[in-house]
């Protein structure tokens, strides 16, 4: 049986689950997680989901998911950091005989969901209160920036998966790509310089929160180090940002990522202020990054790390 608190959905009196910080709404369960929990963040979550569907050629996943869920009467799927819940809802629709559970720090999910889909509140860093081997498939997307001990997180996933169960990890790099080259911090005068400075500031803030910003590019090695997985497969997701791609598929991906970043840039204002930057410094960082996003003089892109693996039998 689950030990989570009962979730209060949008439209109910859920004020106890939220707090205000620098004019944005945040979850009240883990004060260390400094991305907002509000309507704009729900929109961004859904844009990211649509973008990944293009990357996955119309699917919600890659890897042998159907094989992991096709046998047995009680198949279970866990979506870690479910956000708006759209991925879990889509999976519940696609696999109506599977039980799909999404967990998050805040009740941002809709009230009307498929009967085999539920959402619950949980601080992943405090442990996930389900029995060993309970799930057949675990999905975690774009959540490493809220996890201080990612190796422990992987050990918890290992515990929760049944032997032969599947895990799918999706984490974007935090170093931008400018004109095809990763740029940790752009020299003065380089196209995309303000963009790169914004991302360097973001990485520095995460490091102050004891977040390992190198996790995305090390997913394969970290899964291997657990000694608990086989058939570890890494897939590259090269994601354009904006309207410069020529082919229709890449253009659709680039447009969705652009819309995502349009919401993401101002979403980091509270984090920057929390870590001691002045209002003027934060305004300069955001407006500079917006200038590179809205009026690019270089081709911006990013990289998403996609890894799936099966737990050893």
PDB file of C-alpha atoms in Angstrom:
ATOM      1  CA  UNK A   1       0.000   0.000   0.000  1.00  0.00           C
ATOM      2  CA  UNK A   2       1.134   3.521  -0.741  1.00  0.00           C
ATOM      3  CA  UNK A   3       2.149   5.702   2.181  1.00  0.00           C
ATOM      4  CA  UNK A   4       1.886   9.024   0.359  1.00  0.00           C
ATOM      5  CA  UNK A   5      -0.270  11.877   1.530  1.00  0.00           C
ATOM      6  CA  UNK A   6      -3.507  12.124  -0.389  1.00  0.00           C
ATOM      7  CA  UNK A   7      -3.108  14.423  -3.365  1.00  0.00           C
ATOM      8  CA  UNK A   8      -5.225  17.539  -3.664  1.00  0.00           C
ATOM      9  CA  UNK A   9      -5.781  18.400  -7.320  1.00  0.00           C
ATOM     10  CA  UNK A  10      -6.079  21.757  -9.043  1.00  0.00           C
ATOM     11  CA  UNK A  11      -9.433  23.289  -8.262  1.00  0.00           C
ATOM     12  CA  UNK A  12      -9.523  22.133  -4.635  1.00  0.00           C
ATOM     13  CA  UNK A  13      -8.166  23.959  -1.617  1.00  0.00           C
ATOM     14  CA  UNK A  14      -4.546  22.957  -2.047  1.00  0.00           C
ATOM     15  CA  UNK A  15      -2.886  26.061  -0.598  1.00  0.00           C
ATOM     16  CA  UNK A  16      -1.085  24.043   2.068  1.00  0.00           C
ATOM     17  CA  UNK A  17       1.023  22.383  -0.643  1.00  0.00           C
ATOM     18  CA  UNK A  18       2.402  25.678  -1.998  1.00  0.00           C
ATOM     19  CA  UNK A  19       4.414  28.695  -0.898  1.00  0.00           C
ATOM     20  CA  UNK A  20       5.290  32.032  -2.475  1.00  0.00           C
ATOM     21  CA  UNK A  21       8.836  33.143  -3.199  1.00  0.00           C
ATOM     22  CA  UNK A  22       9.854  36.223  -5.214  1.00  0.00           C
ATOM     23  CA  UNK A  23       6.435  36.510  -6.874  1.00  0.00           C
ATOM     24  CA  UNK A  24       6.235  32.880  -8.025  1.00  0.00           C
ATOM     25  CA  UNK A  25       4.555  29.821  -6.511  1.00  0.00           C
ATOM     26  CA  UNK A  26       6.646  26.864  -5.332  1.00  0.00           C
ATOM     27  CA  UNK A  27       6.043  23.474  -3.799  1.00  0.00           C
ATOM     28  CA  UNK A  28       5.963  23.359  -0.016  1.00  0.00           C
ATOM     29  CA  UNK A  29       7.263  19.817   0.341  1.00  0.00           C
ATOM     30  CA  UNK A  30      10.913  20.361  -0.547  1.00  0.00           C
ATOM     31  CA  UNK A  31      12.076  23.980  -0.085  1.00  0.00           C
ATOM     32  CA  UNK A  32      15.414  23.172  -1.736  1.00  0.00           C
ATOM     33  CA  UNK A  33      13.745  22.656  -5.139  1.00  0.00           C
ATOM     34  CA  UNK A  34      13.720  26.119  -6.689  1.00  0.00           C
ATOM     35  CA  UNK A  35      11.773  25.752  -9.927  1.00  0.00           C
ATOM     36  CA  UNK A  36       8.225  27.112  -9.720  1.00  0.00           C
ATOM     37  CA  UNK A  37       5.072  25.032  -9.335  1.00  0.00           C
ATOM     38  CA  UNK A  38       2.513  27.137 -11.163  1.00  0.00           C
ATOM     39  CA  UNK A  39       0.576  27.465 -14.401  1.00  0.00           C
ATOM     40  CA  UNK A  40       3.565  28.562 -16.471  1.00  0.00           C
ATOM     41  CA  UNK A  41       5.588  25.590 -15.243  1.00  0.00           C
ATOM     42  CA  UNK A  42       2.714  23.265 -16.194  1.00  0.00           C
ATOM     43  CA  UNK A  43       2.750  24.779 -19.685  1.00  0.00           C
ATOM     44  CA  UNK A  44       6.509  24.292 -19.900  1.00  0.00           C
ATOM     45  CA  UNK A  45       6.210  20.667 -18.775  1.00  0.00           C
ATOM     46  CA  UNK A  46       3.685  20.019 -21.521  1.00  0.00           C
ATOM     47  CA  UNK A  47       5.813  21.742 -24.160  1.00  0.00           C
ATOM     48  CA  UNK A  48       8.779  19.585 -23.133  1.00  0.00           C
ATOM     49  CA  UNK A  49       6.596  16.483 -23.365  1.00  0.00           C
ATOM     50  CA  UNK A  50       5.419  17.378 -26.876  1.00  0.00           C
ATOM     51  CA  UNK A  51       8.985  18.062 -27.940  1.00  0.00           C
ATOM     52  CA  UNK A  52      10.146  14.666 -26.675  1.00  0.00           C
ATOM     53  CA  UNK A  53       7.283  12.996 -28.546  1.00  0.00           C
ATOM     54  CA  UNK A  54       8.735  14.437 -31.759  1.00  0.00           C
ATOM     55  CA  UNK A  55      12.172  13.140 -30.763  1.00  0.00           C
ATOM     56  CA  UNK A  56      10.612   9.706 -30.120  1.00  0.00           C
ATOM     57  CA  UNK A  57       8.808   9.773 -33.490  1.00  0.00           C
ATOM     58  CA  UNK A  58       5.356  10.175 -32.024  1.00  0.00           C
ATOM     59  CA  UNK A  59       5.859   7.853 -29.062  1.00  0.00           C
ATOM     60  CA  UNK A  60       6.069   8.515 -25.328  1.00  0.00           C
ATOM     61  CA  UNK A  61       9.210   6.426 -24.861  1.00  0.00           C
ATOM     62  CA  UNK A  62      12.065   4.511 -26.462  1.00  0.00           C
ATOM     63  CA  UNK A  63      13.272   1.036 -25.598  1.00  0.00           C
ATOM     64  CA  UNK A  64      11.473  -2.264 -24.964  1.00  0.00           C
ATOM     65  CA  UNK A  65       8.595  -0.757 -22.988  1.00  0.00           C
ATOM     66  CA  UNK A  66       5.891  -2.867 -24.618  1.00  0.00           C
ATOM     67  CA  UNK A  67       7.854  -6.008 -23.825  1.00  0.00           C
ATOM     68  CA  UNK A  68       8.195  -4.956 -20.202  1.00  0.00           C
ATOM     69  CA  UNK A  69       4.451  -4.388 -19.872  1.00  0.00           C
ATOM     70  CA  UNK A  70       2.916  -7.074 -22.074  1.00  0.00           C
ATOM     71  CA  UNK A  71       2.973 -10.066 -19.705  1.00  0.00           C
ATOM     72  CA  UNK A  72       1.144 -10.566 -16.432  1.00  0.00           C
ATOM     73  CA  UNK A  73      -2.038  -9.152 -14.944  1.00  0.00           C
ATOM     74  CA  UNK A  74      -0.662  -6.441 -12.654  1.00  0.00           C
ATOM     75  CA  UNK A  75       1.821  -4.323 -14.543  1.00  0.00           C
ATOM     76  CA  UNK A  76       2.858  -1.068 -12.882  1.00  0.00           C
ATOM     77  CA  UNK A  77       4.492   2.083 -14.241  1.00  0.00           C
ATOM     78  CA  UNK A  78       6.061   4.830 -12.116  1.00  0.00           C
ATOM     79  CA  UNK A  79       6.632   8.365 -13.402  1.00  0.00           C
ATOM     80  CA  UNK A  80       9.092  10.197 -11.165  1.00  0.00           C
ATOM     81  CA  UNK A  81       8.689  13.976 -11.098  1.00  0.00           C
ATOM     82  CA  UNK A  82       5.503  13.777 -13.141  1.00  0.00           C
ATOM     83  CA  UNK A  83       4.949  17.556 -13.270  1.00  0.00           C
ATOM     84  CA  UNK A  84       1.752  18.243 -15.205  1.00  0.00           C
ATOM     85  CA  UNK A  85       1.127  14.491 -15.372  1.00  0.00           C
ATOM     86  CA  UNK A  86       0.763  14.451 -19.151  1.00  0.00           C
ATOM     87  CA  UNK A  87       3.249  11.604 -19.688  1.00  0.00           C
ATOM     88  CA  UNK A  88       1.557   9.400 -17.082  1.00  0.00           C
ATOM     89  CA  UNK A  89      -1.880  10.129 -18.557  1.00  0.00           C
ATOM     90  CA  UNK A  90      -0.713   9.256 -22.064  1.00  0.00           C
ATOM     91  CA  UNK A  91       0.846   6.020 -20.811  1.00  0.00           C
ATOM     92  CA  UNK A  92      -2.340   5.089 -18.969  1.00  0.00           C
ATOM     93  CA  UNK A  93      -4.294   5.599 -22.184  1.00  0.00           C
ATOM     94  CA  UNK A  94      -1.829   3.504 -24.187  1.00  0.00           C
ATOM     95  CA  UNK A  95      -1.632   0.696 -21.615  1.00  0.00           C
ATOM     96  CA  UNK A  96      -5.120   0.503 -20.066  1.00  0.00           C
ATOM     97  CA  UNK A  97      -4.314  -2.738 -18.218  1.00  0.00           C
ATOM     98  CA  UNK A  98      -1.302  -1.221 -16.461  1.00  0.00           C
ATOM     99  CA  UNK A  99      -1.442   0.821 -13.270  1.00  0.00           C
ATOM    100  CA  UNK A 100       0.338   4.132 -13.852  1.00  0.00           C
ATOM    101  CA  UNK A 101       1.440   6.213 -10.862  1.00  0.00           C
ATOM    102  CA  UNK A 102       2.927   9.682 -11.112  1.00  0.00           C
ATOM    103  CA  UNK A 103       4.625  11.330  -8.154  1.00  0.00           C
ATOM    104  CA  UNK A 104       5.685  14.914  -7.692  1.00  0.00           C
ATOM    105  CA  UNK A 105       6.351  17.580  -5.082  1.00  0.00           C
ATOM    106  CA  UNK A 106       3.182  19.531  -5.902  1.00  0.00           C
ATOM    107  CA  UNK A 107      -0.390  18.676  -6.963  1.00  0.00           C
ATOM    108  CA  UNK A 108      -0.238  20.215 -10.429  1.00  0.00           C
ATOM    109  CA  UNK A 109      -1.996  17.367 -12.222  1.00  0.00           C
ATOM    110  CA  UNK A 110      -5.555  17.445 -13.603  1.00  0.00           C
ATOM    111  CA  UNK A 111      -8.504  15.956 -11.781  1.00  0.00           C
ATOM    112  CA  UNK A 112      -9.936  14.082 -14.781  1.00  0.00           C
ATOM    113  CA  UNK A 113      -7.591  11.193 -15.574  1.00  0.00           C
ATOM    114  CA  UNK A 114      -7.892   7.612 -16.866  1.00  0.00           C
ATOM    115  CA  UNK A 115      -9.111   5.149 -14.219  1.00  0.00           C
ATOM    116  CA  UNK A 116      -5.741   3.365 -14.204  1.00  0.00           C
ATOM    117  CA  UNK A 117      -3.782   6.574 -13.510  1.00  0.00           C
ATOM    118  CA  UNK A 118      -3.170   8.118 -10.083  1.00  0.00           C
ATOM    119  CA  UNK A 119      -0.993  10.930  -8.757  1.00  0.00           C
ATOM    120  CA  UNK A 120       0.579  11.204  -5.344  1.00  0.00           C
ATOM    121  CA  UNK A 121       2.796  13.609  -3.436  1.00  0.00           C
ATOM    122  CA  UNK A 122       6.290  12.460  -2.586  1.00  0.00           C
ATOM    123  CA  UNK A 123       9.706  13.982  -1.972  1.00  0.00           C
ATOM    124  CA  UNK A 124      11.887  11.607  -3.976  1.00  0.00           C
ATOM    125  CA  UNK A 125      14.969  12.565  -1.968  1.00  0.00           C
ATOM    126  CA  UNK A 126      13.303  11.221   1.179  1.00  0.00           C
ATOM    127  CA  UNK A 127      12.679   7.807  -0.339  1.00  0.00           C
ATOM    128  CA  UNK A 128       9.796   6.349  -2.315  1.00  0.00           C
ATOM    129  CA  UNK A 129       7.519   4.264  -0.069  1.00  0.00           C
ATOM    130  CA  UNK A 130       6.724   1.310  -2.297  1.00  0.00           C
ATOM    131  CA  UNK A 131       7.805  -2.315  -1.816  1.00  0.00           C
ATOM    132  CA  UNK A 132      10.855  -3.850  -3.441  1.00  0.00           C
ATOM    133  CA  UNK A 133      10.276  -4.987  -7.020  1.00  0.00           C
ATOM    134  CA  UNK A 134       6.901  -3.260  -7.223  1.00  0.00           C
ATOM    135  CA  UNK A 135       7.245  -1.657 -10.681  1.00  0.00           C
ATOM    136  CA  UNK A 136       7.792  -3.006 -14.180  1.00  0.00           C
ATOM    137  CA  UNK A 137       8.771   0.309 -15.775  1.00  0.00           C
ATOM    138  CA  UNK A 138      10.160   3.499 -14.203  1.00  0.00           C
ATOM    139  CA  UNK A 139      10.422   6.779 -16.086  1.00  0.00           C
ATOM    140  CA  UNK A 140      12.387   9.818 -14.894  1.00  0.00           C
ATOM    141  CA  UNK A 141      12.681  12.876 -17.129  1.00  0.00           C
ATOM    142  CA  UNK A 142      14.397  16.199 -16.484  1.00  0.00           C
ATOM    143  CA  UNK A 143      14.520  15.886 -12.705  1.00  0.00           C
ATOM    144  CA  UNK A 144      18.218  15.571 -11.816  1.00  0.00           C
ATOM    145  CA  UNK A 145      18.365  19.287 -10.924  1.00  0.00           C
ATOM    146  CA  UNK A 146      16.250  18.455  -7.876  1.00  0.00           C
ATOM    147  CA  UNK A 147      18.271  15.437  -6.698  1.00  0.00           C
ATOM    148  CA  UNK A 148      21.410  15.956  -4.628  1.00  0.00           C
ATOM    149  CA  UNK A 149      22.445  12.290  -4.450  1.00  0.00           C
ATOM    150  CA  UNK A 150      21.828  10.809  -7.876  1.00  0.00           C
ATOM    151  CA  UNK A 151      23.638   7.516  -7.134  1.00  0.00           C
ATOM    152  CA  UNK A 152      21.249   6.979  -4.216  1.00  0.00           C
ATOM    153  CA  UNK A 153      18.374   7.859  -6.528  1.00  0.00           C
ATOM    154  CA  UNK A 154      19.508   5.093  -8.896  1.00  0.00           C
ATOM    155  CA  UNK A 155      19.770   2.655  -6.000  1.00  0.00           C
ATOM    156  CA  UNK A 156      16.168   3.480  -5.099  1.00  0.00           C
ATOM    157  CA  UNK A 157      15.083   2.861  -8.705  1.00  0.00           C
ATOM    158  CA  UNK A 158      16.921  -0.461  -8.589  1.00  0.00           C
ATOM    159  CA  UNK A 159      15.075  -1.425  -5.418  1.00  0.00           C
ATOM    160  CA  UNK A 160      11.690  -0.506  -6.847  1.00  0.00           C
ATOM    161  CA  UNK A 161      12.089  -2.355 -10.150  1.00  0.00           C
ATOM    162  CA  UNK A 162      11.271  -6.039 -10.501  1.00  0.00           C
ATOM    163  CA  UNK A 163      14.010  -8.233 -12.001  1.00  0.00           C
ATOM    164  CA  UNK A 164      13.856  -7.661 -15.743  1.00  0.00           C
ATOM    165  CA  UNK A 165      12.053  -4.329 -15.242  1.00  0.00           C
ATOM    166  CA  UNK A 166      12.922  -1.341 -17.388  1.00  0.00           C
ATOM    167  CA  UNK A 167      14.144   2.139 -16.502  1.00  0.00           C
ATOM    168  CA  UNK A 168      14.162   5.127 -18.878  1.00  0.00           C
ATOM    169  CA  UNK A 169      16.201   8.184 -17.880  1.00  0.00           C
ATOM    170  CA  UNK A 170      16.046  11.444 -19.853  1.00  0.00           C
ATOM    171  CA  UNK A 171      18.174  14.404 -18.783  1.00  0.00           C
ATOM    172  CA  UNK A 172      19.121  17.522 -20.796  1.00  0.00           C
ATOM    173  CA  UNK A 173      22.673  18.821 -20.658  1.00  0.00           C
ATOM    174  CA  UNK A 174      23.142  22.100 -18.811  1.00  0.00           C
ATOM    175  CA  UNK A 175      25.816  23.408 -21.186  1.00  0.00           C
ATOM    176  CA  UNK A 176      24.384  25.179 -24.240  1.00  0.00           C
ATOM    177  CA  UNK A 177      25.510  24.504 -27.788  1.00  0.00           C
ATOM    178  CA  UNK A 178      26.293  27.525 -29.953  1.00  0.00           C
ATOM    179  CA  UNK A 179      26.898  27.026 -33.675  1.00  0.00           C
ATOM    180  CA  UNK A 180      27.328  23.310 -33.100  1.00  0.00           C
ATOM    181  CA  UNK A 181      29.850  23.553 -30.256  1.00  0.00           C
ATOM    182  CA  UNK A 182      29.258  23.186 -26.493  1.00  0.00           C
ATOM    183  CA  UNK A 183      30.129  26.478 -24.808  1.00  0.00           C
ATOM    184  CA  UNK A 184      30.616  26.460 -21.030  1.00  0.00           C
ATOM    185  CA  UNK A 185      31.173  30.218 -20.923  1.00  0.00           C
ATOM    186  CA  UNK A 186      31.271  32.229 -24.120  1.00  0.00           C
ATOM    187  CA  UNK A 187      34.116  34.736 -24.648  1.00  0.00           C
ATOM    188  CA  UNK A 188      33.100  38.350 -25.064  1.00  0.00           C
ATOM    189  CA  UNK A 189      31.844  39.093 -28.561  1.00  0.00           C
ATOM    190  CA  UNK A 190      30.892  35.516 -29.383  1.00  0.00           C
ATOM    191  CA  UNK A 191      27.375  34.965 -30.661  1.00  0.00           C
ATOM    192  CA  UNK A 192      25.233  33.603 -27.875  1.00  0.00           C
ATOM    193  CA  UNK A 193      27.495  35.028 -25.173  1.00  0.00           C
ATOM    194  CA  UNK A 194      24.668  36.215 -22.932  1.00  0.00           C
ATOM    195  CA  UNK A 195      22.939  32.873 -23.438  1.00  0.00           C
ATOM    196  CA  UNK A 196      26.010  30.988 -22.241  1.00  0.00           C
ATOM    197  CA  UNK A 197      26.483  33.323 -19.277  1.00  0.00           C
ATOM    198  CA  UNK A 198      22.899  32.678 -18.190  1.00  0.00           C
ATOM    199  CA  UNK A 199      23.491  28.913 -18.225  1.00  0.00           C
ATOM    200  CA  UNK A 200      26.775  29.214 -16.365  1.00  0.00           C
ATOM    201  CA  UNK A 201      24.977  31.170 -13.638  1.00  0.00           C
ATOM    202  CA  UNK A 202      22.301  28.477 -13.467  1.00  0.00           C
ATOM    203  CA  UNK A 203      24.941  25.745 -13.089  1.00  0.00           C
ATOM    204  CA  UNK A 204      26.662  27.709 -10.323  1.00  0.00           C
ATOM    205  CA  UNK A 205      23.386  28.067  -8.417  1.00  0.00           C
ATOM    206  CA  UNK A 206      22.737  24.341  -8.701  1.00  0.00           C
ATOM    207  CA  UNK A 207      26.223  23.564  -7.399  1.00  0.00           C
ATOM    208  CA  UNK A 208      25.479  25.729  -4.355  1.00  0.00           C
ATOM    209  CA  UNK A 209      22.507  23.416  -3.774  1.00  0.00           C
ATOM    210  CA  UNK A 210      24.851  20.387  -3.950  1.00  0.00           C
ATOM    211  CA  UNK A 211      23.503  19.316  -7.341  1.00  0.00           C
ATOM    212  CA  UNK A 212      25.962  17.470  -9.583  1.00  0.00           C
ATOM    213  CA  UNK A 213      25.553  19.260 -12.911  1.00  0.00           C
ATOM    214  CA  UNK A 214      27.506  16.548 -14.775  1.00  0.00           C
ATOM    215  CA  UNK A 215      24.865  13.855 -14.159  1.00  0.00           C
ATOM    216  CA  UNK A 216      23.183  14.055 -17.594  1.00  0.00           C
ATOM    217  CA  UNK A 217      26.267  13.116 -19.593  1.00  0.00           C
ATOM    218  CA  UNK A 218      27.217  10.379 -17.089  1.00  0.00           C
ATOM    219  CA  UNK A 219      23.910   8.471 -16.972  1.00  0.00           C
ATOM    220  CA  UNK A 220      25.297   5.409 -18.740  1.00  0.00           C
ATOM    221  CA  UNK A 221      28.350   5.157 -16.494  1.00  0.00           C
ATOM    222  CA  UNK A 222      26.265   5.702 -13.375  1.00  0.00           C
ATOM    223  CA  UNK A 223      23.819   2.955 -14.307  1.00  0.00           C
ATOM    224  CA  UNK A 224      26.755   0.641 -15.062  1.00  0.00           C
ATOM    225  CA  UNK A 225      28.334   1.422 -11.689  1.00  0.00           C
ATOM    226  CA  UNK A 226      25.257   0.133  -9.856  1.00  0.00           C
ATOM    227  CA  UNK A 227      26.045  -3.360 -11.151  1.00  0.00           C
ATOM    228  CA  UNK A 228      22.291  -3.970 -11.292  1.00  0.00           C
ATOM    229  CA  UNK A 229      21.473  -3.364 -14.967  1.00  0.00           C
ATOM    230  CA  UNK A 230      22.061  -4.917 -18.357  1.00  0.00           C
ATOM    231  CA  UNK A 231      21.245  -3.964 -21.933  1.00  0.00           C
ATOM    232  CA  UNK A 232      22.157  -0.352 -21.184  1.00  0.00           C
ATOM    233  CA  UNK A 233      21.435   1.687 -24.307  1.00  0.00           C
ATOM    234  CA  UNK A 234      22.247   5.377 -24.799  1.00  0.00           C
ATOM    235  CA  UNK A 235      20.483   7.430 -27.424  1.00  0.00           C
ATOM    236  CA  UNK A 236      21.457  10.952 -28.357  1.00  0.00           C
ATOM    237  CA  UNK A 237      18.916  13.714 -28.633  1.00  0.00           C
ATOM    238  CA  UNK A 238      20.319  16.714 -30.478  1.00  0.00           C
ATOM    239  CA  UNK A 239      17.749  19.454 -30.002  1.00  0.00           C
ATOM    240  CA  UNK A 240      17.748  22.681 -32.020  1.00  0.00           C
ATOM    241  CA  UNK A 241      16.489  25.831 -30.325  1.00  0.00           C
ATOM    242  CA  UNK A 242      14.455  28.186 -32.450  1.00  0.00           C
ATOM    243  CA  UNK A 243      13.468  28.490 -36.071  1.00  0.00           C
ATOM    244  CA  UNK A 244      16.710  27.921 -37.954  1.00  0.00           C
ATOM    245  CA  UNK A 245      16.365  24.210 -38.916  1.00  0.00           C
ATOM    246  CA  UNK A 246      15.382  23.529 -42.521  1.00  0.00           C
ATOM    247  CA  UNK A 247      13.679  20.143 -42.298  1.00  0.00           C
ATOM    248  CA  UNK A 248      10.111  20.106 -40.900  1.00  0.00           C
ATOM    249  CA  UNK A 249      10.746  17.656 -38.034  1.00  0.00           C
ATOM    250  CA  UNK A 250      13.752  19.533 -36.664  1.00  0.00           C
ATOM    251  CA  UNK A 251      11.884  22.808 -37.087  1.00  0.00           C
ATOM    252  CA  UNK A 252       8.968  21.500 -34.994  1.00  0.00           C
ATOM    253  CA  UNK A 253      11.380  20.327 -32.301  1.00  0.00           C
ATOM    254  CA  UNK A 254      13.203  23.668 -32.367  1.00  0.00           C
ATOM    255  CA  UNK A 255       9.986  25.658 -32.068  1.00  0.00           C
ATOM    256  CA  UNK A 256       8.813  23.654 -29.062  1.00  0.00           C
ATOM    257  CA  UNK A 257      12.199  23.948 -27.348  1.00  0.00           C
ATOM    258  CA  UNK A 258      12.158  27.696 -28.025  1.00  0.00           C
ATOM    259  CA  UNK A 259       8.741  27.988 -26.364  1.00  0.00           C
ATOM    260  CA  UNK A 260      10.028  25.915 -23.432  1.00  0.00           C
ATOM    261  CA  UNK A 261      13.007  28.226 -22.925  1.00  0.00           C
ATOM    262  CA  UNK A 262      10.818  31.304 -23.293  1.00  0.00           C
ATOM    263  CA  UNK A 263       9.107  30.191 -20.067  1.00  0.00           C
ATOM    264  CA  UNK A 264      12.254  28.772 -18.463  1.00  0.00           C
ATOM    265  CA  UNK A 265      14.313  31.981 -18.483  1.00  0.00           C
ATOM    266  CA  UNK A 266      12.032  34.032 -16.199  1.00  0.00           C
ATOM    267  CA  UNK A 267      11.345  30.915 -14.093  1.00  0.00           C
ATOM    268  CA  UNK A 268      14.932  31.082 -12.810  1.00  0.00           C
ATOM    269  CA  UNK A 269      14.573  34.607 -11.409  1.00  0.00           C
ATOM    270  CA  UNK A 270      13.609  33.360  -7.902  1.00  0.00           C
ATOM    271  CA  UNK A 271      16.543  30.933  -7.822  1.00  0.00           C
ATOM    272  CA  UNK A 272      19.019  33.636  -8.828  1.00  0.00           C
ATOM    273  CA  UNK A 273      17.634  36.043  -6.218  1.00  0.00           C
ATOM    274  CA  UNK A 274      17.624  33.319  -3.564  1.00  0.00           C
ATOM    275  CA  UNK A 275      21.338  32.762  -4.156  1.00  0.00           C
ATOM    276  CA  UNK A 276      22.194  36.408  -3.606  1.00  0.00           C
ATOM    277  CA  UNK A 277      22.194  38.038  -7.015  1.00  0.00           C
ATOM    278  CA  UNK A 278      20.730  41.518  -7.057  1.00  0.00           C
ATOM    279  CA  UNK A 279      17.536  42.379  -8.901  1.00  0.00           C
ATOM    280  CA  UNK A 280      19.573  44.333 -11.455  1.00  0.00           C
ATOM    281  CA  UNK A 281      21.968  41.430 -12.013  1.00  0.00           C
ATOM    282  CA  UNK A 282      19.102  39.010 -12.495  1.00  0.00           C
ATOM    283  CA  UNK A 283      17.292  41.342 -14.862  1.00  0.00           C
ATOM    284  CA  UNK A 284      20.466  41.742 -16.918  1.00  0.00           C
ATOM    285  CA  UNK A 285      21.028  37.973 -17.081  1.00  0.00           C
ATOM    286  CA  UNK A 286      17.475  37.219 -18.179  1.00  0.00           C
ATOM    287  CA  UNK A 287      17.132  40.044 -20.685  1.00  0.00           C
ATOM    288  CA  UNK A 288      20.519  39.167 -22.183  1.00  0.00           C
ATOM    289  CA  UNK A 289      19.530  35.514 -22.593  1.00  0.00           C
ATOM    290  CA  UNK A 290      16.159  36.575 -24.014  1.00  0.00           C
ATOM    291  CA  UNK A 291      17.946  38.769 -26.552  1.00  0.00           C
ATOM    292  CA  UNK A 292      19.961  35.770 -27.759  1.00  0.00           C
ATOM    293  CA  UNK A 293      16.793  33.667 -27.839  1.00  0.00           C
ATOM    294  CA  UNK A 294      14.554  36.222 -29.590  1.00  0.00           C
ATOM    295  CA  UNK A 295      17.152  37.732 -31.932  1.00  0.00           C
ATOM    296  CA  UNK A 296      19.805  35.034 -32.374  1.00  0.00           C
ATOM    297  CA  UNK A 297      23.027  35.793 -34.212  1.00  0.00           C
ATOM    298  CA  UNK A 298      24.114  32.161 -33.801  1.00  0.00           C
ATOM    299  CA  UNK A 299      22.408  28.775 -34.071  1.00  0.00           C
ATOM    300  CA  UNK A 300      21.439  27.648 -30.571  1.00  0.00           C
ATOM    301  CA  UNK A 301      20.842  24.029 -29.648  1.00  0.00           C
ATOM    302  CA  UNK A 302      21.014  21.655 -26.722  1.00  0.00           C
ATOM    303  CA  UNK A 303      21.568  17.970 -26.059  1.00  0.00           C
ATOM    304  CA  UNK A 304      19.272  15.521 -24.285  1.00  0.00           C
ATOM    305  CA  UNK A 305      20.751  12.327 -22.832  1.00  0.00           C
ATOM    306  CA  UNK A 306      18.427   9.325 -23.193  1.00  0.00           C
ATOM    307  CA  UNK A 307      19.321   6.032 -21.529  1.00  0.00           C
ATOM    308  CA  UNK A 308      17.272   2.891 -20.962  1.00  0.00           C
ATOM    309  CA  UNK A 309      18.296  -0.326 -19.231  1.00  0.00           C
ATOM    310  CA  UNK A 310      16.858  -3.547 -17.823  1.00  0.00           C
ATOM    311  CA  UNK A 311      17.355  -4.685 -14.254  1.00  0.00           C
ATOM    312  CA  UNK A 312      19.279  -7.944 -14.005  1.00  0.00           C
ATOM    313  CA  UNK A 313      17.193 -11.070 -13.508  1.00  0.00           C
TER     314      UNK A 313
END
